[in-house]
mmCIF file of C-alpha atoms in Angstrom:
data_model
loop_
_atom_site.group_PDB
_atom_site.id
_atom_site.type_symbol
_atom_site.label_atom_id
_atom_site.label_comp_id
_atom_site.label_asym_id
_atom_site.label_seq_id
_atom_site.Cartn_x
_atom_site.Cartn_y
_atom_site.Cartn_z
ATOM 1 C CA MET A 107 -3.463 4.912 -20.495
ATOM 2 C CA GLN A 108 -4.371 3.398 -17.167
ATOM 3 C CA SER A 109 -6.451 5.186 -14.618
ATOM 4 C CA PHE A 110 -4.688 6.266 -11.449
ATOM 5 C CA GLU A 111 -6.969 4.027 -9.381
ATOM 6 C CA LYS A 112 -6.130 0.983 -11.507
ATOM 7 C CA LYS A 113 -2.410 1.622 -11.008
ATOM 8 C CA VAL A 114 -2.906 2.046 -7.257
ATOM 9 C CA ALA A 115 -4.827 -1.234 -7.104
ATOM 10 C CA ALA A 116 -2.258 -3.163 -9.143
ATOM 11 C CA LEU A 117 0.688 -1.917 -7.123
ATOM 12 C CA THR A 118 -1.028 -2.411 -3.772
ATOM 13 C CA ASP A 119 -2.100 -5.918 -4.727
ATOM 14 C CA ALA A 120 1.538 -6.698 -5.599
ATOM 15 C CA ILE A 121 2.911 -5.896 -2.127
ATOM 16 C CA PRO A 122 4.195 -9.233 -0.838
ATOM 17 C CA ASP A 123 3.346 -10.665 2.555
ATOM 18 C CA GLY A 124 5.755 -9.397 5.177
ATOM 19 C CA LYS A 125 6.103 -6.011 3.464
ATOM 20 C CA VAL A 126 4.329 -2.648 3.473
ATOM 21 C CA ALA A 127 4.359 0.425 1.246
ATOM 22 C CA THR A 128 3.675 4.053 2.023
ATOM 23 C CA TYR A 129 1.031 6.159 0.328
ATOM 24 C CA GLY A 130 3.864 8.278 -1.065
ATOM 25 C CA LEU A 131 5.716 5.282 -2.467
ATOM 26 C CA ILE A 132 2.615 4.061 -4.283
ATOM 27 C CA ALA A 133 2.101 7.577 -5.678
ATOM 28 C CA VAL A 134 5.709 7.693 -6.928
ATOM 29 C CA LEU A 135 5.416 4.253 -8.518
ATOM 30 C CA CYS A 136 2.216 5.403 -10.246
ATOM 31 C CA GLY A 137 4.157 8.309 -11.739
ATOM 32 C CA CYS A 138 2.405 10.921 -9.580
ATOM 33 C CA PRO A 139 4.867 11.683 -6.758
ATOM 34 C CA ARG A 140 2.798 14.435 -5.149
ATOM 35 C CA HIS A 141 -0.420 12.433 -4.957
ATOM 36 C CA ALA A 142 -0.106 10.408 -1.744
ATOM 37 C CA ARG A 143 -3.504 11.659 -0.558
ATOM 38 C CA HIS A 144 -5.071 10.497 -3.811
ATOM 39 C CA VAL A 145 -3.655 7.041 -3.125
ATOM 40 C CA GLY A 146 -5.380 7.131 0.262
ATOM 41 C CA ARG A 147 -8.667 8.142 -1.340
ATOM 42 C CA ALA A 148 -8.453 5.376 -3.922
ATOM 43 C CA LEU A 149 -7.711 2.781 -1.247
ATOM 44 C CA GLY A 150 -10.540 4.155 0.879
ATOM 45 C CA GLN A 151 -12.885 3.459 -2.039
ATOM 46 C CA GLY A 152 -11.937 -0.204 -1.942
ATOM 47 C CA VAL A 153 -9.762 -0.562 -5.049
ATOM 48 C CA SER A 154 -7.528 -3.168 -3.363
ATOM 49 C CA GLN A 155 -8.049 -6.049 -0.963
ATOM 50 C CA GLN A 156 -4.542 -5.389 0.373
ATOM 51 C CA ALA A 157 -5.066 -1.743 1.398
ATOM 52 C CA TYR A 158 -4.031 -2.702 4.926
ATOM 53 C CA LYS A 159 -0.438 -3.011 3.653
ATOM 54 C CA VAL A 160 -0.212 0.737 2.969
ATOM 55 C CA VAL A 161 0.949 2.949 5.842
ATOM 56 C CA GLY A 162 1.941 6.551 6.465
ATOM 57 C CA SER A 163 5.372 7.942 5.615
ATOM 58 C CA SER A 164 6.587 7.438 9.196
ATOM 59 C CA GLY A 165 5.395 3.822 9.298
ATOM 60 C CA ARG A 166 2.290 4.739 11.253
ATOM 61 C CA LEU A 167 -0.950 2.889 10.561
ATOM 62 C CA THR A 168 -3.209 5.573 9.131
ATOM 63 C CA GLY A 169 -6.019 3.670 7.468
ATOM 64 C CA ALA A 170 -8.221 3.177 10.542
ATOM 65 C CA ALA A 171 -11.166 5.033 9.007
ATOM 66 C CA SER A 172 -11.239 2.538 6.131
ATOM 67 C CA PHE A 173 -11.484 -0.526 8.347
ATOM 68 C CA LEU A 174 -14.681 -1.668 10.013
ATOM 69 C CA GLN A 175 -13.179 -2.384 13.416
ATOM 70 C CA PRO A 176 -10.389 -0.815 15.470
ATOM 71 C CA GLY A 177 -7.108 -2.681 15.257
ATOM 72 C CA LEU A 178 -8.030 -4.589 12.095
ATOM 73 C CA GLN A 179 -5.208 -3.109 10.009
ATOM 74 C CA ALA A 180 -2.655 -4.017 12.694
ATOM 75 C CA GLU A 181 -4.046 -7.539 12.994
ATOM 76 C CA LEU A 182 -3.978 -8.109 9.229
ATOM 77 C CA LEU A 183 -0.395 -6.849 9.044
ATOM 78 C CA ARG A 184 0.654 -9.146 11.867
ATOM 79 C CA LEU A 185 -0.977 -12.091 10.105
ATOM 80 C CA SER A 186 0.985 -11.237 6.957
ATOM 81 C CA GLY A 187 4.280 -11.265 8.863
ATOM 82 C CA VAL A 188 4.776 -7.585 9.713
ATOM 83 C CA TRP A 189 5.565 -6.697 13.327
ATOM 84 C CA VAL A 190 3.398 -3.789 14.516
ATOM 85 C CA SER A 191 4.372 -1.888 17.662
ATOM 86 C CA GLU A 192 1.984 -1.031 20.493
ATOM 87 C CA LYS A 193 1.925 2.516 19.081
ATOM 88 C CA GLU A 194 0.688 1.061 15.783
ATOM 89 C CA THR A 195 3.800 1.720 13.742
ATOM 90 C CA VAL A 196 5.936 -0.521 11.567
ATOM 91 C CA ASP A 197 9.687 -0.363 11.010
ATOM 92 C CA LEU A 198 10.026 0.867 7.442
ATOM 93 C CA LYS A 199 13.733 0.025 7.370
ATOM 94 C CA LYS A 200 12.779 -3.608 7.825
ATOM 95 C CA TYR A 201 9.381 -3.936 6.144
ATOM 96 C CA LEU A 202 9.258 -1.367 3.309
ATOM 97 C CA TRP A 203 8.602 -2.968 -0.069
ATOM 98 C CA GLN A 204 11.177 -1.806 -2.600
ATOM 99 C CA PRO A 205 10.312 -3.185 -6.012
ATOM 100 C CA THR A 206 12.788 -2.824 -8.847
ATOM 101 C CA PRO A 207 11.857 -0.593 -11.796
ATOM 102 C CA GLU A 208 11.461 -3.762 -13.859
ATOM 103 C CA GLN A 209 9.006 -5.211 -11.344
ATOM 104 C CA VAL A 210 6.952 -2.007 -11.362
ATOM 105 C CA THR A 211 6.878 -1.971 -15.163
ATOM 106 C CA GLU A 212 5.701 -5.596 -15.219
ATOM 107 C CA ILE A 213 3.023 -5.008 -12.566
ATOM 108 C CA LEU A 214 1.610 -2.028 -14.443
ATOM 109 C CA LYS A 215 1.861 -3.831 -17.794
ATOM 110 C CA GLN A 216 -0.123 -6.787 -16.443
ATOM 111 C CA ALA A 217 -2.722 -4.416 -15.010
ATOM 112 C CA GLU A 218 -3.247 -2.874 -18.455
ATOM 113 C CA THR A 219 -4.384 -6.199 -19.857
ATOM 114 C CA GLN A 220 -6.927 -6.848 -17.118
#
């Protein structure tokens, strides 16, 4: 059985450039649909180098407290190919990562062996 944090890290690390996920989506993919805040805590502890790709359910950048300088999350997203508005939101219809169930299974399976 994998730890929740290990699942969060594996899934977050799998988000491709040009895409984002929400805390809630990561929680659902981990099998814990009501644990979006736990995803935020895990990412805040540094379990993934790609934590900047995780946003709030409305597309709003919510990880500012986890980044050392203001605007860093927005800048990293822009560099990865995600357009961020002046209000620091992203268009989830355009940029939301939607892995297939098979992809999720493979990501979590690979994480088990690491």
